Coordinates of C-alpha atoms in Angstrom, one line a residue:
Chain A
M1 CA -10.4 -6.5 -12.3
T2 CA -13.0 -8.2 -14.5
L3 CA -10.4 -10.8 -15.2
L4 CA -10.2 -11.6 -11.5
A5 CA -13.9 -11.8 -11.3
E6 CA -14.0 -14.2 -14.2
L7 CA -11.4 -16.2 -12.5
V8 CA -13.9 -17.1 -9.8
T9 CA -16.9 -17.6 -12.1
D10 CA -15.5 -18.8 -15.4
Y11 CA -14.7 -22.6 -15.3
T12 CA -12.4 -22.6 -18.3
L13 CA -10.4 -19.7 -17.1
R14 CA -10.1 -21.2 -13.6
T15 CA -8.9 -24.5 -15.1
V16 CA -6.4 -22.7 -17.3
S17 CA -4.9 -20.6 -14.5
L18 CA -4.8 -23.4 -12.0
G19 CA -3.0 -25.7 -14.5
S20 CA -0.5 -23.0 -15.5
A21 CA 0.3 -22.1 -12.0
A22 CA 0.8 -25.7 -11.0
L23 CA 3.1 -26.4 -14.0
G24 CA 5.1 -23.3 -13.2
A25 CA 5.5 -24.3 -9.6
V26 CA 6.6 -27.8 -10.3
A27 CA 8.9 -26.8 -13.1
G28 CA 10.5 -24.0 -11.0
M29 CA 11.2 -26.3 -8.0
L30 CA 12.8 -29.1 -10.1
G31 CA 14.5 -26.5 -12.2
A32 CA 16.3 -25.2 -9.1
F33 CA 18.1 -28.5 -8.9
A34 CA 18.8 -28.6 -12.6
V35 CA 20.4 -25.2 -12.5
L36 CA 22.5 -26.0 -9.4
R37 CA 23.7 -29.1 -11.1
R38 CA 24.6 -27.2 -14.2
Q39 CA 22.1 -29.2 -16.2
S40 CA 20.0 -26.3 -17.4
L41 CA 20.3 -27.6 -21.0
L42 CA 19.2 -31.1 -20.1
G43 CA 15.7 -29.6 -19.6
D44 CA 15.9 -28.1 -23.1
A45 CA 16.9 -31.5 -24.6
V46 CA 14.2 -33.3 -22.7
S47 CA 11.4 -31.0 -23.6
H48 CA 12.3 -31.0 -27.3
A49 CA 12.8 -34.7 -27.3
A50 CA 9.3 -35.2 -26.0
L51 CA 7.7 -34.2 -29.3
P52 CA 8.1 -37.6 -31.1
G53 CA 6.7 -39.3 -28.0
I54 CA 3.6 -37.1 -28.1
V55 CA 3.0 -37.7 -31.8
L56 CA 3.6 -41.5 -31.5
A57 CA 1.3 -41.7 -28.5
F58 CA -1.4 -40.0 -30.7
V59 CA -0.8 -42.4 -33.5
V60 CA -0.9 -45.4 -31.3
T61 CA -4.0 -44.4 -29.3
G62 CA -5.7 -42.7 -32.2
A63 CA -7.0 -39.9 -29.9
K64 CA -5.8 -37.0 -27.9
T65 CA -6.1 -38.6 -24.4
P66 CA -4.1 -36.4 -22.0
L67 CA -2.7 -39.3 -20.1
A68 CA -1.5 -41.2 -23.2
L69 CA 0.2 -38.1 -24.6
V70 CA 1.8 -37.4 -21.3
V71 CA 3.1 -40.9 -21.0
G72 CA 4.4 -40.7 -24.6
A73 CA 6.1 -37.4 -23.9
A74 CA 7.6 -38.7 -20.7
L75 CA 9.0 -41.9 -22.3
A76 CA 10.6 -40.0 -25.1
G77 CA 12.0 -37.3 -22.8
W78 CA 13.3 -39.9 -20.4
A79 CA 14.9 -41.9 -23.2
A80 CA 16.7 -38.8 -24.4
A81 CA 17.9 -37.9 -20.9
L82 CA 19.2 -41.4 -20.2
L83 CA 20.8 -41.4 -23.7
V84 CA 22.7 -38.2 -22.9
M85 CA 23.9 -39.6 -19.6
L86 CA 25.0 -42.9 -21.3
V87 CA 26.8 -41.1 -24.1
V88 CA 28.7 -38.9 -21.6
R89 CA 29.6 -41.9 -19.4
T90 CA 30.7 -44.3 -22.1
T91 CA 32.2 -42.2 -24.8
R92 CA 34.6 -39.2 -25.0
I93 CA 31.8 -37.0 -26.2
K94 CA 31.3 -34.1 -23.8
I95 CA 27.9 -33.2 -22.2
D96 CA 27.2 -30.1 -24.4
T97 CA 27.8 -32.0 -27.6
A98 CA 25.7 -35.0 -26.4
L99 CA 22.8 -32.6 -25.4
G100 CA 23.0 -30.9 -28.8
L101 CA 23.0 -34.2 -30.7
V102 CA 20.2 -35.8 -28.8
L103 CA 18.0 -32.6 -28.8
S104 CA 18.2 -32.1 -32.6
V105 CA 17.8 -35.8 -33.5
F106 CA 14.7 -36.3 -31.3
F107 CA 13.2 -32.9 -32.2
G108 CA 13.8 -33.4 -35.9
L109 CA 12.2 -36.8 -35.7
G110 CA 9.3 -35.2 -33.8
L111 CA 8.7 -32.5 -36.5
L112 CA 8.9 -35.2 -39.2
L113 CA 6.3 -37.4 -37.6
L114 CA 4.2 -34.4 -36.9
S115 CA 4.1 -33.2 -40.5
V116 CA 3.3 -36.8 -41.7
V117 CA 0.5 -37.3 -39.1
Q118 CA -1.0 -33.8 -39.8
R119 CA -1.6 -34.8 -43.4
H120 CA -4.1 -37.4 -42.3
A121 CA -7.6 -36.7 -41.5
G122 CA -8.5 -36.0 -37.9
A123 CA -5.0 -35.2 -36.8
A124 CA -5.2 -31.6 -37.8
Q125 CA -8.2 -31.0 -35.6
A126 CA -6.5 -32.7 -32.7
G127 CA -4.3 -29.6 -32.6
L128 CA -1.1 -31.5 -32.0
D129 CA 0.9 -28.6 -33.3
S130 CA -0.2 -26.6 -30.3
F131 CA 2.4 -28.7 -28.5
L132 CA 5.1 -26.6 -30.2
F133 CA 4.3 -23.3 -28.6
G134 CA 1.6 -24.3 -26.1
Q135 CA -2.0 -23.5 -25.8
A136 CA -3.4 -23.0 -22.3
A137 CA -6.9 -22.4 -23.5
A138 CA -7.1 -26.0 -24.6
L139 CA -6.7 -27.2 -21.0
V140 CA -9.7 -29.1 -19.6
G141 CA -10.5 -30.7 -16.3
D142 CA -9.0 -34.0 -17.3
D143 CA -5.7 -32.4 -18.1
L144 CA -5.7 -30.6 -14.8
R145 CA -6.3 -33.8 -12.9
T146 CA -3.4 -35.4 -14.7
M147 CA -1.1 -32.4 -14.0
A148 CA -2.1 -32.3 -10.3
V149 CA -1.4 -36.0 -9.7
L150 CA 1.9 -35.9 -11.5
G151 CA 2.9 -32.7 -9.8
A152 CA 2.1 -34.1 -6.4
V153 CA 4.2 -37.2 -7.1
V154 CA 7.2 -35.0 -8.2
V155 CA 7.0 -32.8 -5.2
A156 CA 6.6 -35.8 -2.8
G157 CA 9.7 -37.4 -4.4
L158 CA 11.7 -34.2 -4.0
L159 CA 10.7 -33.9 -0.3
L160 CA 11.3 -37.6 0.5
L161 CA 14.8 -37.6 -1.0
W162 CA 15.6 -34.0 -0.1
K163 CA 18.9 -34.6 1.7
E164 CA 20.1 -37.1 -0.8
F165 CA 19.4 -34.8 -3.7
K166 CA 21.0 -31.9 -1.9
L167 CA 24.2 -33.9 -1.3
L168 CA 24.1 -35.3 -4.9
S169 CA 23.9 -31.7 -6.2
F170 CA 26.6 -30.3 -3.9
D171 CA 29.2 -33.0 -3.7
P172 CA 28.5 -36.3 -5.6
G173 CA 31.9 -37.6 -4.8
F174 CA 31.3 -37.4 -1.1
A175 CA 27.8 -38.9 -1.6
G176 CA 29.4 -41.9 -3.3
A177 CA 31.9 -42.3 -0.5
L178 CA 29.0 -42.4 2.0
G179 CA 27.6 -45.3 0.0
L180 CA 24.7 -43.5 -1.6
P181 CA 23.8 -44.9 -5.1
V182 CA 24.9 -41.8 -6.9
R183 CA 23.9 -43.0 -10.4
G184 CA 20.5 -44.2 -9.2
L185 CA 19.9 -40.9 -7.5
D186 CA 20.9 -39.1 -10.6
V187 CA 18.4 -41.1 -12.6
A188 CA 15.7 -40.5 -10.0
L189 CA 16.3 -36.7 -10.0
T190 CA 16.4 -36.6 -13.8
T191 CA 13.2 -38.6 -13.9
L192 CA 11.4 -36.1 -11.6
L193 CA 12.7 -33.4 -13.9
V194 CA 11.3 -35.2 -17.0
V195 CA 7.9 -35.5 -15.3
A196 CA 8.0 -31.8 -14.3
I197 CA 8.7 -30.9 -17.9
V198 CA 6.0 -33.2 -19.3
I199 CA 3.4 -31.6 -17.1
G200 CA 4.0 -28.2 -18.8
L201 CA 4.3 -29.3 -22.4
Q202 CA 0.7 -28.8 -23.5
T203 CA 0.5 -25.4 -22.0
V204 CA 4.0 -24.0 -22.7
G205 CA 5.1 -26.0 -25.7
V206 CA 8.2 -28.1 -26.3
V207 CA 10.2 -25.2 -27.7
L208 CA 10.0 -22.9 -24.7
M209 CA 9.5 -25.3 -21.8
S210 CA 13.2 -25.2 -20.8
A211 CA 12.8 -21.5 -20.0
V212 CA 10.3 -22.4 -17.3
I213 CA 12.8 -24.8 -15.9
V214 CA 15.8 -22.4 -15.9
A215 CA 14.5 -18.9 -15.4
P216 CA 12.6 -19.2 -12.0
A217 CA 15.7 -20.8 -10.5
A218 CA 18.0 -18.2 -11.9
A219 CA 15.8 -15.5 -10.6
A220 CA 15.4 -17.1 -7.2
R221 CA 19.1 -17.6 -6.8
Q222 CA 19.5 -13.8 -6.7
W223 CA 17.4 -13.5 -3.5
T224 CA 18.6 -16.3 -1.2
D225 CA 21.5 -18.4 -0.1
R226 CA 19.6 -21.4 1.2
L227 CA 18.6 -24.4 -0.8
G228 CA 15.1 -24.7 0.8
R229 CA 14.2 -21.1 0.2
L230 CA 15.6 -21.2 -3.3
V231 CA 13.4 -24.2 -4.3
L232 CA 10.3 -22.6 -2.7
L233 CA 11.0 -19.2 -4.3
A234 CA 11.7 -20.8 -7.7
G235 CA 8.3 -22.6 -7.4
A236 CA 6.6 -19.4 -6.5
F237 CA 8.2 -17.5 -9.4
G238 CA 7.2 -20.3 -11.8
A239 CA 3.6 -20.4 -10.5
A240 CA 3.2 -16.6 -10.7
S241 CA 4.5 -16.5 -14.3
G242 CA 2.4 -19.5 -15.3
L243 CA -0.7 -17.8 -13.9
I244 CA 0.0 -14.4 -15.4
G245 CA 1.0 -15.8 -18.8
A246 CA -2.0 -18.1 -19.0
L247 CA -4.5 -15.4 -18.0
V248 CA -3.1 -12.9 -20.5
S249 CA -3.0 -15.4 -23.4
S250 CA -6.5 -16.6 -22.6
S251 CA -7.9 -13.1 -22.7
V252 CA -6.2 -12.1 -26.0
E253 CA -7.2 -14.1 -29.0
R254 CA -4.6 -16.2 -30.8
L255 CA -1.8 -15.4 -28.3
P256 CA 0.2 -18.5 -27.7
T257 CA 0.7 -19.3 -24.0
G258 CA 4.3 -20.5 -24.0
P259 CA 5.8 -17.2 -25.2
T260 CA 3.5 -15.2 -22.9
I261 CA 4.6 -17.2 -19.9
V262 CA 8.3 -17.0 -20.9
L263 CA 8.1 -13.2 -21.4
T264 CA 6.6 -12.8 -17.9
L265 CA 9.4 -15.0 -16.5
T266 CA 12.0 -12.9 -18.4
L267 CA 10.7 -9.7 -16.8
L268 CA 10.9 -11.4 -13.3
T269 CA 14.4 -12.7 -13.9
L270 CA 15.6 -9.4 -15.3
A271 CA 14.2 -7.6 -12.2
S272 CA 15.9 -10.1 -10.0
L273 CA 19.2 -9.8 -11.7
L274 CA 19.1 -6.0 -11.4
F275 CA 17.4 -5.3 -8.1
A276 CA 18.3 -8.3 -5.7
P277 CA 19.8 -6.9 -2.5
R278 CA 23.1 -8.7 -2.4
R279 CA 23.7 -10.4 -5.8
G280 CA 21.9 -7.8 -7.9
L281 CA 23.8 -5.6 -10.4
L282 CA 22.4 -2.5 -8.9
A283 CA 23.5 -3.5 -5.4
A284 CA 27.0 -4.2 -6.7
R285 CA 27.1 -0.8 -8.4
V286 CA 26.0 1.0 -5.2
R287 CA 28.7 -0.9 -3.3
R288 CA 31.3 0.1 -5.8
L289 CA 30.3 3.8 -5.7
R290 CA 30.2 3.8 -1.9
Q291 CA 33.7 2.3 -1.8
R292 CA 35.0 4.8 -4.3
R293 CA 33.5 7.7 -2.3
R294 CA 35.0 6.3 0.9
V295 CA 38.5 6.1 -0.6
A296 CA 38.1 9.7 -2.0
V297 CA 37.1 11.1 1.4
D298 CA 39.8 9.2 3.2
S299 CA 42.5 10.4 0.9
V300 CA 41.4 14.1 1.1
L301 CA 41.2 13.7 4.9
A302 CA 44.7 12.2 5.0
D303 CA 46.2 15.0 2.8
L304 CA 44.5 17.7 4.8
Y305 CA 45.8 16.2 8.0
R306 CA 49.3 15.8 6.7
L307 CA 49.3 19.5 5.7
A308 CA 47.7 20.6 9.0
S309 CA 50.0 18.6 11.2
Q310 CA 53.0 20.7 10.1
H311 CA 51.4 23.6 11.9
D312 CA 51.4 24.3 15.6
D313 CA 47.6 24.3 15.8
P314 CA 46.3 21.9 13.2
T315 CA 42.8 23.2 13.5
R316 CA 43.9 26.7 12.6
A317 CA 45.8 25.8 9.4
P318 CA 43.6 26.5 6.4
H319 CA 44.7 25.3 3.0
A320 CA 43.4 26.1 -0.4
P321 CA 41.6 23.3 -2.4
D322 CA 44.2 23.8 -5.2
V323 CA 46.9 22.6 -2.8
L324 CA 45.0 19.5 -2.2
R325 CA 44.2 19.0 -5.8
A326 CA 47.9 19.2 -6.6
M327 CA 48.6 16.6 -4.0
R328 CA 46.2 14.0 -5.4
D329 CA 45.9 14.8 -9.1
G330 CA 42.6 16.7 -8.5
A331 CA 40.0 14.1 -9.0
G332 CA 37.1 14.3 -6.5
T333 CA 38.8 16.8 -4.2
G334 CA 35.8 19.2 -4.1
R335 CA 33.3 16.5 -3.5
G336 CA 35.6 14.9 -0.9
L337 CA 35.8 18.2 1.0
E338 CA 32.1 18.7 0.9
L339 CA 31.5 15.2 2.3
L340 CA 34.1 15.9 5.1
A341 CA 32.2 19.1 5.9
E342 CA 28.9 17.2 6.0
R343 CA 30.4 14.9 8.6
G344 CA 31.8 17.9 10.6
L345 CA 35.4 16.9 10.0
A346 CA 36.4 19.9 7.9
A347 CA 35.2 23.5 7.6
R348 CA 35.4 26.1 4.9
E349 CA 36.9 29.4 5.9
A350 CA 35.6 32.8 4.7
D351 CA 38.4 33.1 2.2
G352 CA 37.6 29.7 0.5
R353 CA 40.3 27.8 2.2
W354 CA 39.6 24.6 4.2
S355 CA 40.8 23.6 7.6
L356 CA 40.2 20.5 9.8
T357 CA 37.9 20.7 12.8
P358 CA 39.1 19.1 16.1
A359 CA 37.1 16.0 15.2
G360 CA 38.7 16.0 11.8
V361 CA 42.2 16.1 13.3
D362 CA 41.3 13.1 15.5
A363 CA 39.9 11.3 12.5
G364 CA 43.0 12.1 10.4
R365 CA 45.3 10.9 13.1
R366 CA 43.3 7.6 13.5
L367 CA 43.3 7.1 9.7
L368 CA 47.1 7.5 9.3
D369 CA 47.9 5.5 12.5
G370 CA 45.6 2.8 11.1
D371 CA 47.5 2.8 7.9
A372 CA 50.8 2.6 9.7
E373 CA 49.6 -0.4 11.7
A374 CA 48.2 -2.2 8.7
G375 CA 51.4 -1.6 6.8
A376 CA 53.7 -2.7 9.7
Chain B
M1 CA 29.9 -54.5 11.4
N2 CA 32.2 -53.9 14.3
A3 CA 35.6 -54.5 12.9
P4 CA 38.1 -56.8 14.6
A5 CA 41.1 -55.2 16.1
D6 CA 43.0 -55.9 12.9
A7 CA 46.4 -54.4 12.6
C8 CA 45.9 -53.6 9.0
A9 CA 43.6 -50.6 8.4
V10 CA 43.7 -50.6 4.6
Q11 CA 44.5 -53.5 2.5
V12 CA 44.6 -53.2 -1.2
T13 CA 45.4 -56.1 -3.6
D14 CA 46.0 -56.0 -7.3
L15 CA 44.1 -52.7 -7.8
T16 CA 44.1 -51.6 -11.4
V17 CA 42.3 -48.6 -13.0
A18 CA 42.2 -47.6 -16.6
Y19 CA 40.7 -44.6 -18.4
H20 CA 40.0 -45.4 -22.0
E21 CA 42.4 -48.4 -22.0
R22 CA 45.3 -46.3 -20.6
P23 CA 46.3 -47.6 -17.2
V24 CA 46.3 -44.9 -14.5
L25 CA 46.9 -47.3 -11.7
W26 CA 48.6 -50.6 -12.3
D27 CA 48.5 -53.6 -10.0
I28 CA 48.7 -51.7 -6.7
D29 CA 49.2 -53.7 -3.5
L30 CA 49.0 -51.8 -0.2
D31 CA 49.0 -52.7 3.5
V32 CA 48.6 -49.7 5.8
P33 CA 48.8 -50.6 9.5
A34 CA 46.3 -49.0 11.8
G35 CA 47.2 -45.8 13.6
K36 CA 49.5 -44.4 10.9
L37 CA 49.7 -41.0 9.2
M38 CA 50.5 -41.9 5.7
A39 CA 51.6 -39.6 2.9
V40 CA 50.6 -40.5 -0.6
L41 CA 53.4 -39.1 -2.9
G42 CA 54.0 -39.0 -6.6
P43 CA 54.4 -36.7 -9.5
N44 CA 51.3 -35.2 -11.3
G45 CA 49.4 -37.8 -13.1
A46 CA 50.8 -40.6 -10.8
G47 CA 47.3 -41.6 -9.9
K48 CA 47.2 -40.4 -6.3
T49 CA 43.6 -39.0 -6.4
T50 CA 42.6 -42.0 -8.6
L51 CA 44.0 -44.4 -5.9
I52 CA 41.8 -42.8 -3.2
K53 CA 38.8 -42.7 -5.5
A54 CA 39.3 -46.3 -6.5
I55 CA 39.6 -47.4 -2.9
L56 CA 36.3 -45.5 -2.1
G57 CA 34.6 -47.1 -5.1
L58 CA 34.1 -43.7 -6.8
V59 CA 35.8 -44.7 -10.1
P60 CA 35.3 -48.1 -11.9
T61 CA 38.2 -50.4 -11.3
A62 CA 39.5 -53.0 -13.8
A63 CA 40.6 -55.3 -11.1
G64 CA 41.5 -55.4 -7.4
D65 CA 40.1 -55.8 -3.9
V66 CA 39.9 -53.4 -1.0
R67 CA 39.6 -54.4 2.6
I68 CA 39.1 -52.0 5.5
H69 CA 40.0 -53.3 8.9
G70 CA 39.8 -56.8 7.6
G71 CA 36.3 -56.5 6.1
A72 CA 35.1 -55.9 2.5
Y73 CA 34.9 -52.2 1.7
A74 CA 31.1 -52.3 1.1
E75 CA 30.5 -53.8 4.6
N76 CA 33.0 -51.5 6.4
R77 CA 32.1 -48.3 4.6
R78 CA 31.0 -46.6 7.8
L79 CA 34.6 -46.9 9.1
V80 CA 35.8 -44.6 6.3
G81 CA 35.9 -40.8 6.2
Y82 CA 36.7 -38.8 3.1
V83 CA 37.9 -35.3 2.4
P84 CA 37.7 -34.6 -1.3
Q85 CA 39.7 -32.0 -3.1
R86 CA 38.4 -28.6 -2.2
G87 CA 38.1 -27.6 -5.8
S88 CA 35.8 -30.5 -6.6
V89 CA 32.7 -28.7 -5.5
D90 CA 30.9 -25.5 -6.4
W91 CA 31.4 -23.2 -3.4
D92 CA 28.6 -20.9 -4.6
F93 CA 26.1 -23.6 -3.8
P94 CA 23.3 -22.2 -1.7
T95 CA 24.1 -23.6 1.7
T96 CA 25.7 -22.8 5.0
V97 CA 28.8 -24.0 6.8
L98 CA 26.8 -26.0 9.4
D99 CA 24.7 -27.6 6.7
V100 CA 27.8 -28.8 4.9
V101 CA 29.3 -30.3 8.0
M102 CA 26.1 -32.1 8.8
M103 CA 26.3 -33.9 5.5
G104 CA 29.0 -36.0 7.1
R105 CA 26.2 -37.7 9.1
Y106 CA 24.0 -38.4 6.1
G107 CA 25.4 -41.9 5.7
A108 CA 24.7 -42.9 9.3
L109 CA 21.3 -41.3 9.1
G110 CA 20.1 -43.6 6.4
W111 CA 17.4 -43.0 3.8
F112 CA 14.6 -40.3 4.1
R113 CA 15.6 -39.2 7.7
R114 CA 16.5 -35.6 8.1
P115 CA 19.3 -34.4 10.3
G116 CA 18.1 -33.2 13.7
R117 CA 19.4 -31.7 16.9
R118 CA 21.9 -34.5 17.5
E119 CA 23.5 -34.1 14.1
R120 CA 23.5 -30.3 14.7
E121 CA 25.4 -30.7 17.9
Q122 CA 27.9 -33.1 16.4
A123 CA 28.5 -30.7 13.6
L124 CA 29.0 -27.8 16.0
A125 CA 31.5 -29.8 18.0
A126 CA 33.5 -30.6 14.9
L127 CA 33.4 -26.9 13.8
E128 CA 34.7 -26.0 17.2
K129 CA 37.6 -28.5 16.7
V130 CA 38.7 -26.9 13.5
G131 CA 38.2 -23.4 14.9
M132 CA 35.2 -22.5 12.6
A133 CA 32.4 -22.4 15.2
D134 CA 31.8 -18.7 14.6
F135 CA 31.3 -19.3 10.9
R136 CA 28.4 -21.8 11.3
D137 CA 25.8 -19.7 9.6
R138 CA 28.1 -18.3 6.9
Q139 CA 27.1 -18.9 3.3
I140 CA 29.9 -21.1 2.0
S141 CA 30.9 -18.8 -0.8
Q142 CA 32.1 -16.3 1.7
L143 CA 34.9 -18.5 3.0
S144 CA 38.6 -18.3 2.2
G145 CA 40.4 -21.3 0.9
G146 CA 41.7 -22.3 4.3
Q147 CA 38.3 -22.0 5.8
Q148 CA 36.8 -24.1 3.1
Q149 CA 39.4 -26.8 3.8
R150 CA 38.5 -26.6 7.6
V151 CA 34.8 -27.1 6.8
F152 CA 35.6 -30.2 4.7
L153 CA 37.7 -31.5 7.6
A154 CA 34.9 -30.9 10.1
R155 CA 32.5 -32.8 7.8
A156 CA 34.9 -35.7 7.8
L157 CA 35.3 -35.5 11.6
V158 CA 31.5 -35.9 12.1
Q159 CA 31.8 -39.1 10.1
D160 CA 33.6 -40.5 13.2
A161 CA 35.6 -42.8 11.0
R162 CA 38.5 -45.1 11.7
V163 CA 40.3 -44.6 8.4
Y164 CA 40.4 -41.2 6.7
F165 CA 41.3 -40.5 3.1
M166 CA 42.2 -36.9 2.5
D167 CA 42.9 -35.5 -1.0
E168 CA 45.3 -32.6 -0.8
P169 CA 44.1 -31.0 2.4
F170 CA 47.1 -28.6 2.4
Q171 CA 46.3 -27.3 -1.1
G172 CA 46.3 -23.6 -1.1
V173 CA 45.9 -23.1 2.7
D174 CA 47.9 -20.6 4.8
A175 CA 50.5 -21.6 7.3
R176 CA 48.1 -21.3 10.2
T177 CA 45.6 -23.6 8.7
E178 CA 48.3 -26.1 7.7
R179 CA 49.4 -26.1 11.3
A180 CA 45.8 -26.6 12.6
I181 CA 45.3 -29.5 10.1
I182 CA 48.5 -31.2 11.1
D183 CA 47.6 -30.9 14.8
L184 CA 44.2 -32.5 14.0
L185 CA 45.8 -35.3 12.1
K186 CA 48.1 -36.1 15.0
E187 CA 45.2 -36.0 17.4
L188 CA 43.4 -38.6 15.1
R189 CA 46.5 -40.8 15.2
E190 CA 46.7 -40.6 18.9
K191 CA 43.2 -42.0 19.0
G192 CA 44.3 -44.9 16.8
R193 CA 42.8 -43.6 13.6
T194 CA 44.6 -44.1 10.3
V195 CA 44.9 -41.2 7.9
L196 CA 46.0 -41.4 4.2
V197 CA 46.9 -38.0 2.8
V198 CA 47.6 -37.0 -0.7
H199 CA 50.6 -34.7 -0.2
H200 CA 52.9 -32.6 -2.4
D201 CA 55.4 -30.9 -0.2
L202 CA 58.3 -33.3 0.0
Q203 CA 60.0 -31.0 2.6
T204 CA 57.4 -31.6 5.3
V205 CA 56.9 -35.4 4.7
A206 CA 59.4 -36.4 7.5
E207 CA 58.0 -33.9 9.9
Y208 CA 54.3 -34.6 9.4
F209 CA 54.0 -38.3 8.5
D210 CA 55.3 -41.7 9.8
W211 CA 54.4 -43.8 6.8
V212 CA 54.7 -43.1 3.1
L213 CA 53.5 -44.4 -0.2
L214 CA 55.4 -43.5 -3.3
L215 CA 53.3 -43.9 -6.4
N216 CA 53.8 -43.5 -10.1
V217 CA 51.0 -45.5 -11.8
R218 CA 52.7 -48.5 -10.1
R219 CA 53.5 -48.7 -6.5
I220 CA 57.2 -47.6 -6.1
A221 CA 57.5 -48.2 -2.4
C222 CA 55.5 -48.2 0.8
G223 CA 56.6 -48.3 4.4
P224 CA 57.9 -46.3 7.3
V225 CA 59.2 -42.9 6.4
E226 CA 62.7 -43.6 7.8
T227 CA 63.3 -46.6 5.5
T228 CA 61.1 -45.8 2.5
F229 CA 61.5 -42.1 1.9
T230 CA 64.9 -42.4 0.3
D231 CA 66.7 -40.8 -2.5
E232 CA 66.6 -43.9 -4.5
N233 CA 62.8 -44.4 -4.1
L234 CA 62.1 -40.7 -4.8
R235 CA 64.1 -40.9 -8.0
L236 CA 62.2 -43.9 -9.0
A237 CA 58.9 -42.2 -8.4
Y238 CA 59.6 -38.8 -9.8
G239 CA 61.8 -40.0 -12.6
G240 CA 64.9 -38.0 -11.8
R241 CA 63.0 -34.7 -11.7
V242 CA 63.8 -34.3 -8.0
E243 CA 66.9 -32.5 -7.0
F244 CA 68.2 -33.5 -3.7
L245 CA 69.9 -30.6 -2.0
Q246 CA 70.7 -32.0 1.4
R247 CA 70.2 -34.8 3.6
K248 CA 70.3 -35.0 7.4
A249 CA 72.2 -38.3 7.4
P250 CA 76.0 -37.8 6.9
A251 CA 76.1 -41.1 4.9
D252 CA 75.4 -39.1 1.8
P253 CA 78.6 -37.3 0.9
A254 CA 77.0 -34.1 -0.1
P255 CA 79.3 -31.3 -1.1
D256 CA 79.7 -28.7 1.6
D257 CA 78.1 -25.7 0.1
G258 CA 77.6 -23.8 3.3
R259 CA 73.9 -24.4 3.6
T260 CA 72.7 -25.1 7.1
P261 CA 71.2 -28.5 7.5
G262 CA 67.5 -28.5 7.4
F263 CA 64.9 -30.8 9.0
G264 CA 65.3 -34.2 7.4
F265 CA 64.9 -34.1 3.7
Q266 CA 65.1 -31.1 1.5
G267 CA 63.8 -31.9 -1.9
R268 CA 62.9 -29.7 -4.8
I269 CA 60.9 -30.6 -7.8
R270 CA 62.3 -29.1 -11.0
P271 CA 59.6 -27.7 -13.2

C-alpha cells in the first residue's frame, strides 16, 4: 500500500512506473504482429543487435544522451533486421540460421565495444552496462519523454496501416496480388517493431527484451480469437508486467529490472496457458474428462438397455453390476451406474442389482436408434 | 482503367522464371480468350503455381510481359481476382470468416481506409453465394477444408474481377464442395468472366473446362479442350507417366476389356 502512495508522491517512482508501463504496452502490441508472423526471434536478434549501436552512439556523442543512444540502438537494430531479410531473400540460408548469425555477430561486436569503452574514464560511470539487463531506476524525465513520443509514433503507425498489416500477416500472397507493396509493408512493420524494442532497452536490457515482445502476445492469444482484441490485450499484459516489474525492482535494492519484468510476464503467460477458457490446458483437460465420462455413461446405458429389452417389461429387469462389467471389460461401470442414477435413468434395487427407469428405457432406445441412424 | 472489350483476357509473352539459376518456367506464351474456364495442367514441379504467381507479380521473373484485357498488368490489376492455395496461410490466425472475405475489398478501398458497411454487405452476399452465410462470425480455425476453400472463393468473389486465378481450388474438398465450386465457376463464365484453374484430376477436365493449358516448365499446348486435351499432348506434358485407359472417341483402337465407356477421357497417373 505504501508503494501505491509513493507512486503518487514520489517523482522518480512515478517516472519509472510510467516508463515501464509504456514500454510494455508498445512492445506487447507490436509483439502480437511479430508472433503472428512467426517472427518472434526477429525481436531477439534486433534487441541484441542494438548493443553495438548504443555503445557507438555513446562514443560518438561522448555523453549518455537518451535520444542519441536510442537512435544508435535503433539504427543498429534496424540494420540487423534488414540484413536478416536480405540474407533470407538473396541466399539459400534459412531464416533461423540468418537470425542466429546476425544476432551473435552484432551482440559479440557490442560486448567487445562495451568492454573497450568501459576501460576508459567516464564510461564506467555512465552505466552503459545497465543496458545488458536493464535498470528502470535510472529512468529520468527526459527518457520518459523520448519513450512517450516514440511509443505514440509506433501506435499511430500501427493504427494507420491496420488493415494492410493485418493482410500482410495473414496472407502476404493475396496482399501482393491486390497490389500492396508487400516488401515495403514488411519493412515498415519491422521498423515499428525495432522502435518498440528500442524504447524498452534501457529499462529491460538487450538480453531479455525479446521476452517482452513475445510473451504478452503468447499470453493474449490464449484469451481471444480477434486480432484487435489480441493486440489490445497484449498491450495491457505488457503494460501490467512493465509496471509491476519496475515497481518491485525499484523498491528492492540491486534488483535488475529486466529479469523482474520478465518473471512477471512468465507468470502471466503461464496462467494464460493453463487457465484460458478455450485454449487453456485446463479447459482441454476438462473437455477430455467430460467426454470420457459421457462415453462411459452412454455405454453403460446401452448395455443395460440391451439386457432389459430382452425382457417383457424392460423397467422390471434388474441386472447385477457384474453382468455389465463382463459386457464391457469392467472399467467405469460403477461410476457410470451412479451417474445414470443421478440423472434418474437407472435405479438400484434392494438386492444391489440395477434396472432402468422408464426415462432410462426411452434414453436407451434413443441412444441405440441414434447409433443405428448414424451407422446407416 | 476501363478495359476495352478485348477478346483476349490474359496475354503472356516470353515469360521466364528461374529459382537459383534453375528455370522453373521457360519462355511461356499464352493467349486466353475472355469467357473461358481454363484448366492449367501438368505434373508436379511443372510450374503451375509459379505461372500464376508470376502472372500476378508475386515472384520475380527473369523475362516476360503480362497483359490483362489488353492493358499492362499493373494498370489492370483491379480486373484480377486470386484464390491462393488453401495451405498457404495459417488458419489459426485470429480472425473471422467475414473478416477474411472483406479482405477482398482492401485493394479497392485504398490506403488507410477501413472496411465499412458496404464492404460488410458485399462480403455477406459473397458468403451467401458460396453457402457459408451461417459461418460469418466463425473463427477461421474452426472450418473444415472445404469450408476454408469456400471462404477463399468468397473473398475472390468480392474482388468483382474479370479474370480469376485459382490455385488448386479442388484440393482436399469433398464432393459437395467440388460441385458447388464448379457451379460457381460456370456462373462466372456465363457472366463473361475468365477463370484459370490449377487442376489435378485429369478425369474431370473435359467435364469442367472448355480450355486447357498443358505445362511442363515449357508450354506443351494450349487451346480448346476438344483439340488440345489429347493423348499425344498429355504424354508430352507428363512424360509417359499417364496411362490412358479409355477414350470416348472410337478412333483410338483400344482393346475391348469390357470396361464401360466413361465420360470423355479417363486418365490415371502412375505414381
